[in-house]
Coordinates of C-alpha atoms in Angstrom, one line a residue:
Chain A
M14 CA -46.7 48.9 47.7
P15 CA -44.3 46.6 49.8
L16 CA -45.8 43.9 51.8
V17 CA -45.1 44.2 55.4
H18 CA -45.6 41.1 57.3
T19 CA -47.1 41.5 61.1
P20 CA -46.5 38.1 63.0
H21 CA -49.8 36.5 64.3
P22 CA -50.2 36.0 67.9
D23 CA -50.6 32.1 69.5
L24 CA -54.2 31.7 69.8
P25 CA -55.6 28.9 71.9
P26 CA -57.3 26.1 70.0
P27 CA -60.9 26.0 69.6
I28 CA -62.8 24.8 72.6
T29 CA -64.2 21.5 70.5
N30 CA -60.7 20.6 69.6
V31 CA -59.3 19.8 73.5
G32 CA -60.7 18.7 76.7
V33 CA -62.6 15.6 77.3
I34 CA -65.5 16.7 74.8
G35 CA -62.5 17.2 71.8
W36 CA -61.3 14.0 72.6
L37 CA -64.7 12.1 72.4
R38 CA -65.4 14.0 69.4
Q39 CA -61.9 13.0 67.4
N40 CA -62.0 9.6 68.7
L41 CA -65.1 8.1 69.0
F42 CA -67.8 10.3 67.0
S43 CA -65.7 11.7 64.3
S44 CA -67.9 10.0 61.3
W45 CA -70.7 8.3 61.0
I46 CA -69.2 5.4 60.6
N47 CA -66.8 5.9 63.9
T48 CA -70.1 6.8 65.7
F49 CA -71.7 3.2 64.8
W50 CA -68.8 1.2 65.9
T51 CA -68.5 3.2 68.6
L52 CA -72.1 2.2 69.8
L53 CA -71.8 -1.4 68.5
A54 CA -68.5 -1.9 70.8
S55 CA -70.5 -0.3 74.0
Y56 CA -73.4 -2.6 73.5
L57 CA -71.0 -5.8 73.4
I58 CA -69.1 -4.4 76.1
Y59 CA -72.3 -3.9 78.1
L60 CA -73.6 -7.8 77.0
T61 CA -70.0 -9.2 78.1
I62 CA -68.5 -7.2 80.8
P63 CA -70.9 -6.8 83.8
P64 CA -72.1 -10.7 83.6
L65 CA -68.1 -11.3 83.6
I66 CA -67.7 -9.3 86.8
N67 CA -70.5 -10.9 88.5
W68 CA -69.3 -14.3 87.5
A69 CA -65.4 -13.4 88.6
I70 CA -66.1 -11.1 91.6
I71 CA -69.6 -10.5 92.8
D72 CA -70.9 -13.8 92.8
A73 CA -67.9 -15.7 93.1
N74 CA -67.0 -18.2 96.0
W75 CA -63.9 -17.1 97.6
I76 CA -64.1 -18.5 101.0
G77 CA -64.3 -22.3 101.9
D78 CA -62.0 -25.4 101.8
S79 CA -63.9 -27.9 99.7
R80 CA -66.3 -27.9 96.9
A81 CA -69.4 -28.1 99.1
S82 CA -68.7 -24.2 99.8
C83 CA -69.0 -23.9 96.1
D84 CA -71.9 -26.2 95.6
A85 CA -74.4 -23.9 97.1
N86 CA -73.8 -21.3 94.7
Q87 CA -73.1 -22.2 91.3
S88 CA -74.0 -18.8 89.7
G89 CA -70.1 -17.7 90.3
A90 CA -66.8 -18.6 90.0
C91 CA -65.4 -21.2 92.5
W92 CA -61.9 -19.6 93.6
V93 CA -61.9 -22.1 96.6
F94 CA -60.8 -24.7 94.1
I95 CA -57.7 -22.5 92.9
A96 CA -56.9 -21.6 96.5
A97 CA -56.8 -25.2 97.5
R98 CA -54.6 -26.4 94.8
F99 CA -52.5 -23.6 94.4
D100 CA -49.8 -24.8 95.7
Q101 CA -49.5 -27.9 93.2
F102 CA -50.0 -25.4 90.6
M103 CA -47.0 -23.8 91.5
Y104 CA -44.5 -26.4 92.8
G105 CA -46.1 -29.8 91.2
F106 CA -45.7 -33.0 93.1
Y107 CA -42.4 -31.4 94.9
P108 CA -42.6 -32.5 98.5
E109 CA -44.4 -29.8 100.5
S110 CA -41.7 -29.7 103.2
E111 CA -39.2 -28.8 100.5
Y112 CA -41.0 -26.0 98.9
W113 CA -38.8 -23.3 100.7
R114 CA -35.8 -24.6 98.1
V115 CA -38.1 -23.5 95.2
N116 CA -38.9 -20.1 96.9
L117 CA -35.2 -19.6 97.9
A118 CA -34.2 -19.9 93.9
A119 CA -36.8 -17.6 93.0
I120 CA -36.1 -14.9 95.5
L121 CA -32.5 -15.6 94.7
L122 CA -33.2 -14.9 91.1
L123 CA -35.4 -12.1 91.6
A124 CA -32.6 -10.5 93.9
M125 CA -30.0 -10.9 91.2
M126 CA -32.0 -9.8 88.4
T127 CA -33.1 -6.5 90.1
P128 CA -29.7 -4.5 90.0
L129 CA -29.9 -5.0 86.3
F130 CA -32.5 -2.8 85.7
L131 CA -31.1 0.2 88.0
E132 CA -29.5 2.6 85.7
R133 CA -26.2 3.4 88.0
F134 CA -25.3 -0.3 88.9
H135 CA -21.8 -0.5 87.0
Y136 CA -21.1 -4.5 87.6
K137 CA -23.8 -5.4 85.1
A138 CA -21.7 -7.6 83.0
W139 CA -20.3 -9.4 86.1
L140 CA -23.9 -9.9 87.3
A141 CA -24.9 -11.1 84.1
A142 CA -22.6 -13.6 83.9
A143 CA -23.0 -14.8 87.3
I144 CA -26.8 -15.1 86.5
L145 CA -26.0 -17.1 83.5
F146 CA -23.1 -19.7 84.6
V147 CA -23.4 -19.7 88.4
Y148 CA -27.1 -19.1 89.2
P149 CA -28.2 -22.3 87.2
V150 CA -25.6 -24.4 89.2
V151 CA -27.0 -23.1 92.3
A152 CA -30.6 -23.5 91.2
Y153 CA -30.3 -26.9 90.2
T154 CA -28.5 -27.8 93.4
L155 CA -31.6 -26.5 95.3
F156 CA -34.1 -28.1 93.2
A157 CA -32.5 -31.6 92.9
G158 CA -30.9 -32.0 96.3
D159 CA -28.9 -34.8 97.3
V160 CA -25.9 -33.0 98.4
F161 CA -25.2 -30.9 101.7
G162 CA -27.8 -32.6 103.8
L163 CA -30.8 -31.7 101.2
M164 CA -33.4 -34.3 100.5
D165 CA -32.9 -35.8 96.9
V166 CA -36.0 -34.6 94.9
E167 CA -36.2 -36.7 91.5
T168 CA -37.2 -34.3 88.5
S169 CA -40.6 -36.2 87.9
R170 CA -41.6 -34.6 91.0
W171 CA -40.7 -31.1 89.6
G172 CA -43.8 -29.6 88.4
G173 CA -46.4 -26.7 87.9
L174 CA -45.3 -23.2 87.1
M175 CA -41.7 -24.0 88.8
L176 CA -41.3 -26.6 85.7
T177 CA -42.8 -24.2 83.2
L178 CA -40.2 -21.6 84.1
V179 CA -37.3 -24.1 84.1
L180 CA -38.2 -25.3 81.1
S181 CA -38.6 -21.8 79.5
G182 CA -35.8 -20.3 81.2
V183 CA -33.2 -23.0 80.0
G184 CA -34.9 -22.6 76.8
I185 CA -34.6 -18.9 76.6
V186 CA -31.0 -18.7 77.8
A187 CA -29.6 -21.6 75.6
S188 CA -31.5 -20.9 72.5
L189 CA -30.5 -17.4 71.9
P190 CA -26.4 -18.0 71.8
I191 CA -26.9 -21.2 69.8
G192 CA -29.1 -19.5 67.4
I193 CA -26.4 -16.6 67.0
V194 CA -23.6 -19.2 66.2
L195 CA -26.0 -21.1 63.7
A196 CA -27.0 -17.6 62.2
L197 CA -23.5 -16.8 62.0
G198 CA -22.8 -20.3 60.6
R199 CA -25.2 -20.1 57.7
R200 CA -23.9 -16.8 56.5
S201 CA -20.5 -17.9 56.7
N202 CA -18.2 -18.5 53.7
M203 CA -17.0 -21.8 54.8
P204 CA -19.2 -24.4 52.8
I205 CA -18.8 -27.1 55.3
V206 CA -19.8 -24.6 58.4
K207 CA -22.6 -23.2 56.0
S208 CA -24.1 -26.4 54.8
L209 CA -24.2 -27.7 58.3
S210 CA -25.9 -24.6 60.0
I211 CA -28.3 -25.1 57.2
V212 CA -29.3 -28.8 57.6
F213 CA -29.5 -28.3 61.3
I214 CA -31.8 -25.3 60.8
E215 CA -34.2 -26.6 58.2
L216 CA -34.0 -30.0 60.1
W217 CA -35.2 -28.6 63.4
R218 CA -37.7 -26.2 61.9
G219 CA -39.2 -28.7 59.6
V220 CA -40.9 -31.0 62.5
P221 CA -43.5 -30.3 64.9
L222 CA -42.3 -30.0 68.6
I223 CA -44.9 -32.6 69.5
T224 CA -42.5 -34.8 67.2
V225 CA -39.3 -33.7 68.7
L226 CA -40.4 -34.2 72.4
F227 CA -41.9 -37.6 71.4
M228 CA -38.5 -38.5 69.6
A229 CA -36.8 -37.3 72.7
S230 CA -39.0 -39.1 75.2
V231 CA -40.0 -42.4 73.4
M232 CA -37.2 -43.1 70.7
L233 CA -34.0 -41.7 72.2
P234 CA -33.7 -44.2 74.9
L235 CA -34.1 -47.0 72.2
F236 CA -30.8 -45.6 70.8
L237 CA -29.0 -44.9 73.8
P238 CA -26.5 -47.8 74.9
E239 CA -28.1 -50.2 77.1
G240 CA -27.7 -49.1 80.9
T241 CA -27.2 -45.4 80.2
H242 CA -30.2 -43.1 81.7
L243 CA -30.8 -39.8 80.6
D244 CA -33.3 -37.9 82.7
K245 CA -36.8 -37.4 81.0
L246 CA -36.8 -33.5 81.9
L247 CA -33.2 -33.2 80.6
R248 CA -34.1 -35.1 77.1
A249 CA -37.1 -32.5 77.2
M250 CA -35.2 -29.4 77.5
I251 CA -32.5 -30.6 74.9
G252 CA -35.2 -31.1 72.5
I253 CA -36.8 -27.6 73.3
V254 CA -33.9 -25.9 73.0
L255 CA -32.4 -27.2 69.4
F256 CA -36.1 -26.7 68.4
Q257 CA -36.3 -23.2 69.2
S258 CA -32.4 -22.4 68.5
A259 CA -33.2 -23.6 64.8
Y260 CA -36.3 -20.5 64.9
M261 CA -34.2 -18.0 66.9
A262 CA -31.1 -18.7 64.0
E263 CA -33.4 -17.4 61.4
V264 CA -34.6 -14.1 63.5
V265 CA -31.1 -13.4 64.2
R266 CA -30.0 -14.0 60.4
G267 CA -32.7 -11.4 59.5
G268 CA -31.0 -8.9 61.5
L269 CA -27.4 -9.6 60.2
Q270 CA -28.9 -9.3 56.7
A271 CA -30.2 -5.7 57.3
I272 CA -26.3 -4.6 58.4
P273 CA -25.3 -2.8 55.5
R274 CA -21.9 -3.8 54.0
G275 CA -20.3 -0.8 54.9
Q276 CA -20.4 -1.6 58.6
Y277 CA -18.2 -4.8 58.1
E278 CA -15.9 -3.1 55.8
A279 CA -15.7 0.0 58.3
A280 CA -14.5 -3.0 60.9
Q281 CA -12.3 -4.6 58.3
A282 CA -10.5 -1.7 57.6
L283 CA -9.9 -1.0 61.1
G284 CA -7.9 -4.3 61.4
L285 CA -10.8 -5.6 63.5
S286 CA -10.9 -9.6 63.5
Y287 CA -14.0 -11.4 62.4
W288 CA -15.1 -12.2 65.9
K289 CA -14.4 -8.6 67.3
S290 CA -16.4 -7.0 64.5
M291 CA -19.2 -9.8 64.7
G292 CA -19.1 -8.9 68.6
L293 CA -18.7 -5.5 68.7
I294 CA -20.1 -3.9 65.5
I295 CA -22.5 -6.1 63.8
L296 CA -24.1 -8.4 66.6
P297 CA -25.0 -5.4 68.7
Q298 CA -26.9 -3.9 65.9
A299 CA -28.5 -6.8 64.3
L300 CA -29.8 -8.2 67.5
K301 CA -31.1 -4.7 68.5
L302 CA -32.9 -4.4 65.1
V303 CA -34.8 -8.0 65.8
I304 CA -35.7 -7.3 69.5
P305 CA -39.2 -7.9 68.4
G306 CA -38.5 -11.3 66.5
I307 CA -36.2 -12.5 69.3
V308 CA -39.1 -11.7 71.9
N309 CA -41.8 -13.3 69.7
T310 CA -39.7 -16.6 69.6
F311 CA -39.2 -16.2 73.5
I312 CA -43.1 -16.0 74.1
A313 CA -43.8 -18.7 71.7
L314 CA -41.2 -20.9 73.2
F315 CA -42.7 -19.9 76.9
K316 CA -46.1 -21.1 76.0
D317 CA -44.6 -24.2 73.8
T318 CA -43.5 -25.7 77.0
T319 CA -47.0 -26.8 77.7
L320 CA -46.5 -29.5 75.0
V321 CA -44.4 -31.4 77.6
L322 CA -47.6 -32.5 79.1
I323 CA -47.5 -35.3 76.4
I324 CA -44.3 -36.9 77.4
G325 CA -45.7 -37.1 81.0
L326 CA -44.2 -33.7 82.8
F327 CA -46.5 -31.7 84.6
D328 CA -46.2 -28.2 83.9
L329 CA -48.4 -25.4 85.0
L330 CA -51.3 -26.0 82.4
A331 CA -51.2 -29.9 83.2
M332 CA -51.0 -29.5 87.0
I333 CA -54.2 -27.5 86.5
Q334 CA -55.7 -29.9 84.3
A335 CA -55.1 -32.5 86.8
G336 CA -56.8 -30.4 89.5
F337 CA -60.1 -30.3 87.6
V338 CA -60.2 -33.9 86.8
D339 CA -59.8 -34.9 90.0
A340 CA -62.8 -36.4 91.5
K341 CA -62.8 -33.9 94.6
W342 CA -63.0 -30.9 92.2
L343 CA -64.7 -32.2 89.2
G344 CA -66.2 -29.6 87.1
F345 CA -64.3 -26.6 87.8
A346 CA -62.2 -26.8 84.4
I347 CA -63.4 -22.8 83.4
E348 CA -62.0 -21.5 86.5
G349 CA -58.6 -23.7 85.9
Y350 CA -58.3 -22.6 82.3
V351 CA -59.1 -19.1 83.6
V352 CA -56.0 -18.9 86.0
A353 CA -54.2 -20.3 83.6
A354 CA -54.5 -18.3 80.9
L355 CA -54.2 -15.1 83.4
I356 CA -50.7 -16.6 84.5
Y357 CA -49.5 -17.4 81.0
W358 CA -50.6 -13.4 79.9
I359 CA -49.0 -12.0 82.8
F360 CA -45.5 -13.6 82.2
C361 CA -45.7 -13.1 78.1
F362 CA -46.9 -9.6 78.4
S363 CA -44.0 -8.8 80.9
M364 CA -41.9 -10.0 78.2
S365 CA -43.5 -7.7 75.7
R366 CA -43.2 -4.5 77.7
Y367 CA -39.8 -5.2 78.6
S368 CA -38.6 -5.6 75.2
Q369 CA -40.6 -2.5 74.3
S370 CA -38.6 -0.6 76.8
L371 CA -35.3 -1.9 75.7
E372 CA -36.0 -1.1 72.1
K373 CA -36.9 2.4 73.4
K374 CA -33.5 2.5 75.4
L375 CA -31.4 1.1 72.8
N376 CA -32.6 3.5 70.0
T377 CA -29.7 5.8 69.2
G378 CA -31.7 8.0 66.8
H379 CA -30.1 6.3 63.6
A380 CA -32.1 6.5 60.7
R381 CA -31.5 4.1 58.3
Chain B
M202 CA -5.1 27.9 51.6
S203 CA -4.3 29.0 48.4
E204 CA -4.1 27.8 45.2
S205 CA -0.4 28.8 44.7
D206 CA 2.5 26.1 44.1
P207 CA 5.0 27.2 47.3
N208 CA 2.0 25.8 49.4
K209 CA 2.1 22.9 47.6
A210 CA 5.9 22.3 47.6
A211 CA 5.9 22.6 51.4
M212 CA 4.2 19.1 51.6
S213 CA 7.3 17.0 51.0
V214 CA 7.3 14.0 49.3
S215 CA 10.3 11.5 49.9
D216 CA 11.7 8.7 47.4
H217 CA 10.1 5.8 50.1
V218 CA 7.7 3.7 48.0
M219 CA 4.6 3.5 50.2
I220 CA 2.5 1.5 47.7
E221 CA 3.7 -0.5 44.7
I222 CA 0.8 -2.2 42.3
R223 CA 2.4 -4.3 39.5
G224 CA 0.6 -6.1 36.7
M225 CA -2.6 -6.2 39.0
H226 CA -5.7 -8.0 37.5
K227 CA -9.3 -8.6 39.1
W228 CA -12.2 -10.3 37.9
Y229 CA -15.6 -10.4 39.2
G230 CA -16.8 -13.8 38.0
E231 CA -16.1 -13.4 34.0
F232 CA -16.1 -9.5 34.3
H233 CA -12.4 -8.4 34.1
V234 CA -12.8 -5.1 36.5
L235 CA -9.3 -4.4 36.5
K236 CA -6.6 -4.4 33.9
E237 CA -2.9 -4.4 34.4
I238 CA -2.7 -1.8 37.1
N239 CA 0.5 -0.1 37.5
L240 CA 0.8 2.4 40.2
I241 CA 3.5 3.7 42.5
V242 CA 2.6 5.8 45.6
H243 CA 5.7 7.5 47.5
K244 CA 5.5 8.7 51.1
G245 CA 3.7 12.1 51.5
E246 CA 2.2 11.9 47.6
R247 CA -1.1 12.9 47.6
I248 CA -3.0 11.3 44.4
V249 CA -6.4 11.8 43.0
V250 CA -8.3 9.2 41.2
C251 CA -11.0 10.3 38.8
G252 CA -13.2 8.6 36.2
P253 CA -16.8 7.6 35.4
S254 CA -18.6 5.6 37.5
G255 CA -17.9 1.7 37.1
S256 CA -14.4 2.4 35.9
G257 CA -12.9 0.5 38.7
K258 CA -11.4 3.2 40.7
S259 CA -13.3 2.1 43.9
T260 CA -12.0 -1.4 43.3
M261 CA -8.9 -0.7 42.8
I262 CA -8.2 1.4 46.1
R263 CA -10.2 -1.1 47.9
C264 CA -7.6 -4.1 46.7
I265 CA -4.8 -1.7 48.5
N266 CA -6.4 -2.7 52.1
R267 CA -7.9 -6.0 50.9
L268 CA -11.6 -5.3 51.1
E269 CA -11.3 -6.5 47.5
E270 CA -8.9 -9.6 46.5
H271 CA -6.9 -9.0 43.6
Q272 CA -6.3 -12.0 41.3
Q273 CA -3.2 -11.3 39.5
G274 CA -0.2 -9.3 40.1
D275 CA 1.4 -8.1 43.0
I276 CA 0.2 -5.3 45.6
I277 CA 3.0 -4.4 48.3
V278 CA 2.4 -1.7 51.0
D279 CA 5.2 -0.3 53.1
G280 CA 7.2 -3.4 52.1
V281 CA 4.4 -5.9 52.9
E282 CA 3.0 -8.1 50.2
L283 CA -0.7 -8.6 50.1
T284 CA -1.4 -12.4 49.9
D285 CA -3.9 -14.6 51.5
D286 CA -1.7 -14.6 54.5
L287 CA -3.9 -12.9 57.3
K288 CA -1.0 -11.6 59.2
H289 CA 0.1 -9.7 56.2
I290 CA -3.5 -8.2 55.9
D291 CA -3.7 -7.2 59.6
Q292 CA 0.0 -6.0 58.8
V293 CA -1.2 -3.6 55.9
R294 CA -4.6 -2.9 57.7
K295 CA -2.6 -1.2 60.1
E296 CA -1.0 1.0 57.9
V297 CA -4.1 1.9 55.7
G298 CA -6.9 4.0 57.0
M299 CA -10.0 4.4 55.1
V300 CA -12.6 6.8 54.7
F301 CA -16.1 5.7 52.9
Q302 CA -18.8 7.6 50.8
H303 CA -21.3 6.8 53.2
F304 CA -19.1 7.3 56.5
N305 CA -19.9 3.6 57.6
L306 CA -19.6 5.0 61.3
F307 CA -21.0 2.8 63.8
P308 CA -24.4 3.8 64.9
H309 CA -24.8 2.0 68.0
L310 CA -21.7 3.8 69.5
T311 CA -21.0 7.4 70.3
V312 CA -18.7 9.2 68.4
L313 CA -15.5 9.2 70.9
E314 CA -16.5 5.2 71.1
N315 CA -16.2 5.1 67.3
C316 CA -13.1 6.3 67.8
C317 CA -11.6 4.5 70.7
L318 CA -13.1 1.0 69.6
A319 CA -10.3 -0.4 67.3
L320 CA -7.5 1.3 69.9
I321 CA -9.1 -0.4 72.6
W322 CA -9.8 -3.9 70.8
V323 CA -7.3 -4.1 68.2
R324 CA -4.1 -1.8 69.8
K325 CA -4.8 -3.2 73.2
M326 CA -4.7 0.4 74.5
P327 CA -6.2 1.1 77.8
R328 CA -9.4 2.7 77.7
R329 CA -8.4 6.0 79.2
K330 CA -5.7 6.3 76.8
A331 CA -7.7 5.5 73.7
E332 CA -10.1 8.2 74.8
E333 CA -6.8 10.5 74.9
V334 CA -6.1 9.6 71.7
G335 CA -9.7 9.9 70.2
M336 CA -10.3 13.3 71.8
H337 CA -7.1 14.5 70.3
Y338 CA -8.1 13.5 67.0
L339 CA -12.1 14.8 67.3
E340 CA -10.0 18.3 68.0
K341 CA -8.1 18.0 64.9
V342 CA -11.0 17.5 62.8
R343 CA -12.6 20.5 64.8
I344 CA -16.0 18.5 66.7
P345 CA -14.7 17.7 69.8
E346 CA -17.8 18.9 71.6
Q347 CA -19.9 16.3 69.6
A348 CA -17.9 13.2 71.3
K349 CA -20.9 12.0 73.5
K350 CA -23.3 12.0 70.9
Y351 CA -24.5 9.3 68.5
P352 CA -23.5 9.5 64.6
G353 CA -27.2 9.7 63.8
Q354 CA -27.6 13.0 65.9
L355 CA -24.6 14.6 63.6
S356 CA -25.0 16.3 60.0
G357 CA -23.2 14.4 57.1
G358 CA -20.3 16.9 57.2
Q359 CA -19.7 16.3 60.7
Q360 CA -20.0 12.3 60.3
Q361 CA -17.5 12.2 57.4
R362 CA -15.1 14.3 59.7
V363 CA -15.6 12.0 62.8
A364 CA -14.9 9.1 60.3
I365 CA -11.6 10.6 59.4
A366 CA -10.6 10.9 62.8
R367 CA -11.8 7.3 63.3
S368 CA -9.3 6.2 60.9
L369 CA -6.5 8.8 62.0
C370 CA -6.8 7.3 65.5
M371 CA -5.0 4.4 64.5
S372 CA -2.0 6.4 63.3
P373 CA -1.7 5.2 59.9
N374 CA 0.5 6.1 57.2
I375 CA -1.4 5.8 54.1
M376 CA -5.1 7.2 53.9
L377 CA -7.4 6.0 51.3
F378 CA -10.4 8.2 50.5
D379 CA -13.3 6.6 48.4
E380 CA -15.5 9.7 47.2
P381 CA -15.5 11.3 50.6
T382 CA -17.9 14.1 49.7
S383 CA -19.9 12.6 47.2
A384 CA -23.0 11.9 49.7
L385 CA -22.8 15.3 50.9
D386 CA -25.0 18.3 50.7
P387 CA -23.1 21.1 48.8
E388 CA -22.8 22.9 52.0
M389 CA -21.4 20.3 53.9
I390 CA -18.6 19.6 51.0
K391 CA -16.3 22.6 52.1
E392 CA -15.8 21.4 56.0
V393 CA -14.7 17.9 54.9
L394 CA -12.2 18.8 52.1
D395 CA -10.6 21.6 54.4
T396 CA -9.9 18.5 56.9
M397 CA -8.5 16.7 53.9
I398 CA -6.3 19.4 52.8
E399 CA -5.2 20.0 56.6
L400 CA -4.3 16.2 56.3
A401 CA -2.3 16.5 53.4
E402 CA -0.2 19.6 54.7
S403 CA 0.7 17.2 58.0
G404 CA 2.5 15.0 54.9
M405 CA 0.1 12.2 55.3
T406 CA 0.2 9.9 51.8
M407 CA -3.3 10.1 50.6
L408 CA -5.1 8.4 47.8
V409 CA -8.7 10.0 47.1
I410 CA -11.2 9.1 44.8
T411 CA -12.7 12.2 44.2
H412 CA -14.7 14.8 41.6
E413 CA -13.8 17.6 43.3
M414 CA -11.2 18.9 40.9
G415 CA -10.6 22.1 43.0
F416 CA -9.3 19.8 45.6
A417 CA -7.1 17.8 42.9
K418 CA -5.9 21.2 41.4
T419 CA -4.8 22.4 45.0
V420 CA -3.7 19.4 46.7
A421 CA -2.9 16.6 44.3
N422 CA 0.6 16.0 43.0
R423 CA -0.9 13.5 40.8
V424 CA -4.0 13.0 39.0
I425 CA -4.8 9.3 37.9
F426 CA -7.7 9.1 35.2
M427 CA -9.6 5.5 34.9
D428 CA -11.6 4.1 32.4
E429 CA -13.0 0.4 31.9
G430 CA -10.4 -0.9 34.6
E431 CA -7.4 0.6 33.1
I432 CA -5.5 3.8 33.9
I433 CA -5.8 5.9 30.9
E434 CA -3.6 8.9 32.2
E435 CA -1.6 9.9 34.8
N436 CA -0.2 13.3 35.2
D437 CA 0.8 16.1 37.4
P438 CA -2.5 18.1 37.8
E439 CA -1.3 21.3 36.2
A440 CA -0.8 19.2 32.6
F441 CA -4.1 17.0 33.6
F442 CA -6.3 19.6 33.5
T443 CA -4.7 22.2 30.5
T444 CA -3.1 19.6 28.2
P445 CA -5.0 16.1 28.6
Q446 CA -3.3 13.3 26.1
S447 CA -6.2 11.0 25.7
D448 CA -9.5 11.8 24.1
R449 CA -11.4 9.8 26.7
T450 CA -9.8 12.2 29.4
K451 CA -10.9 14.9 27.3
L452 CA -14.7 14.2 27.0
F453 CA -14.6 13.3 30.8
L454 CA -13.2 16.7 31.5
S455 CA -15.5 18.4 29.4
Q456 CA -18.2 16.8 30.8
I457 CA -17.6 17.3 34.7
M458 CA -16.2 21.2 34.4

């Protein structure tokens, strides 16, 4: 007897698999072990979160202008300290009357970067070039002054979040291209280029950043000819850039190695020169592959800028520390560190999210 | 297209020598991969190269557009001798298109961008003009509707046809095919072979490494058999398949037929 197939109608899933109850069952109470961890985690959350909220928000001291307003109530955080010192956390020792210059530079940067995120903006390449080459000049002019009637502000007075952003911004923008060149150099067929790249990379990767910064600030001036003055901030910047570009080179090299030989050959067979095949075929794919690694290095760089403290530059963390060792505000270290952590986290997390969205956008569905 | 000879005769072969290889040798380190290769290819000829894997057939055709360097002997492509001179290499690569076993499309570019890239950056053609040329050849390989897609979204057969279109965009006089159907599922082989047959009918000089003996019988006017880095036998397809000369060829044919 022939078997006749009758199609089954679509049935709704059992009620225990959908909705809130279904979600809870699947994710929190699917087994005894899972139930145990759910209960343990709930208990830990109960132990930590309410006191934290009490300390940070409910019992906290929000209003006032000196520590007197905090001393009365010691069970909560003293955000008065943060408010009173906030300008210094942002601008360091930058003269108060000139804060507008820093603000203007920040607004200008945000305004220039916004169109880059718009889908339908067609001059992205030109704008990006302007941000990379024109903006730094404008920003430096604004920050340093001494031209167009702007007051001269020495780099030693730059500080706080502004300095952190200047250092990491320059570090990020400069280390990527240098890293790419070093990575290409390391994979080059030319023996001299290759060995120079290897020596450079291994040298900088082999020493701690603290050592690099010390060398830049203490030893380098000894070797420079008498009378040459190289700004301390500039020296730190160069140190950071060279150090990070060595790391970047290795990240990029990882990407280059993942590109199949066939891609190089197809580019060659079409008559593309070395630089064109690198720029148009290999690097776009290689860099896309290593976005997580590149952003990882950027994030590490952003946080490593805190090390400039040891050579006497006052970045965000250093300004916050300077704040709570001040006799007027002694004893508010926790508040200071919490704020520092929060600000660093916001920047690093934004970079991480942006890299994820970039990866998604650049995915062309090619499974390799 | 049928298997009859009149069709084949319609594809004209001229006396003009497109590729001349004289006494070519190549080594990988100590390993002697190519030994005393001599080959003359006339304009409009379709040559099929076959042989067991590792016999040096890929290496030989890759020497013709200098993806591999030969160490001894001469390779002359349409009057230009291949030397270390980058100008000569560029000139030869302009003449020679290549299709690979694994397509080697650029996965980060759309199909149309794959076709236009070299026109824009090597030939300095304005983008609009390049896109016209690209579309023209995509129509020739019959996938113009895929122009805006990425290679990863196409089937293997479609990808290989894009790769053929990409090479044709550069208007080469010689096309090299390195096992163009070996990486394809059986039902996709035909669409690629059909494209290649059409190309042959248009008078293109072709050097094809393939194990598709049907293709060799229909399209080729010469079949070359290689083994252990040497050309063992060279004959017209009819004779090659019916009365192979060397024992090595007989063994090979008995294994693949």
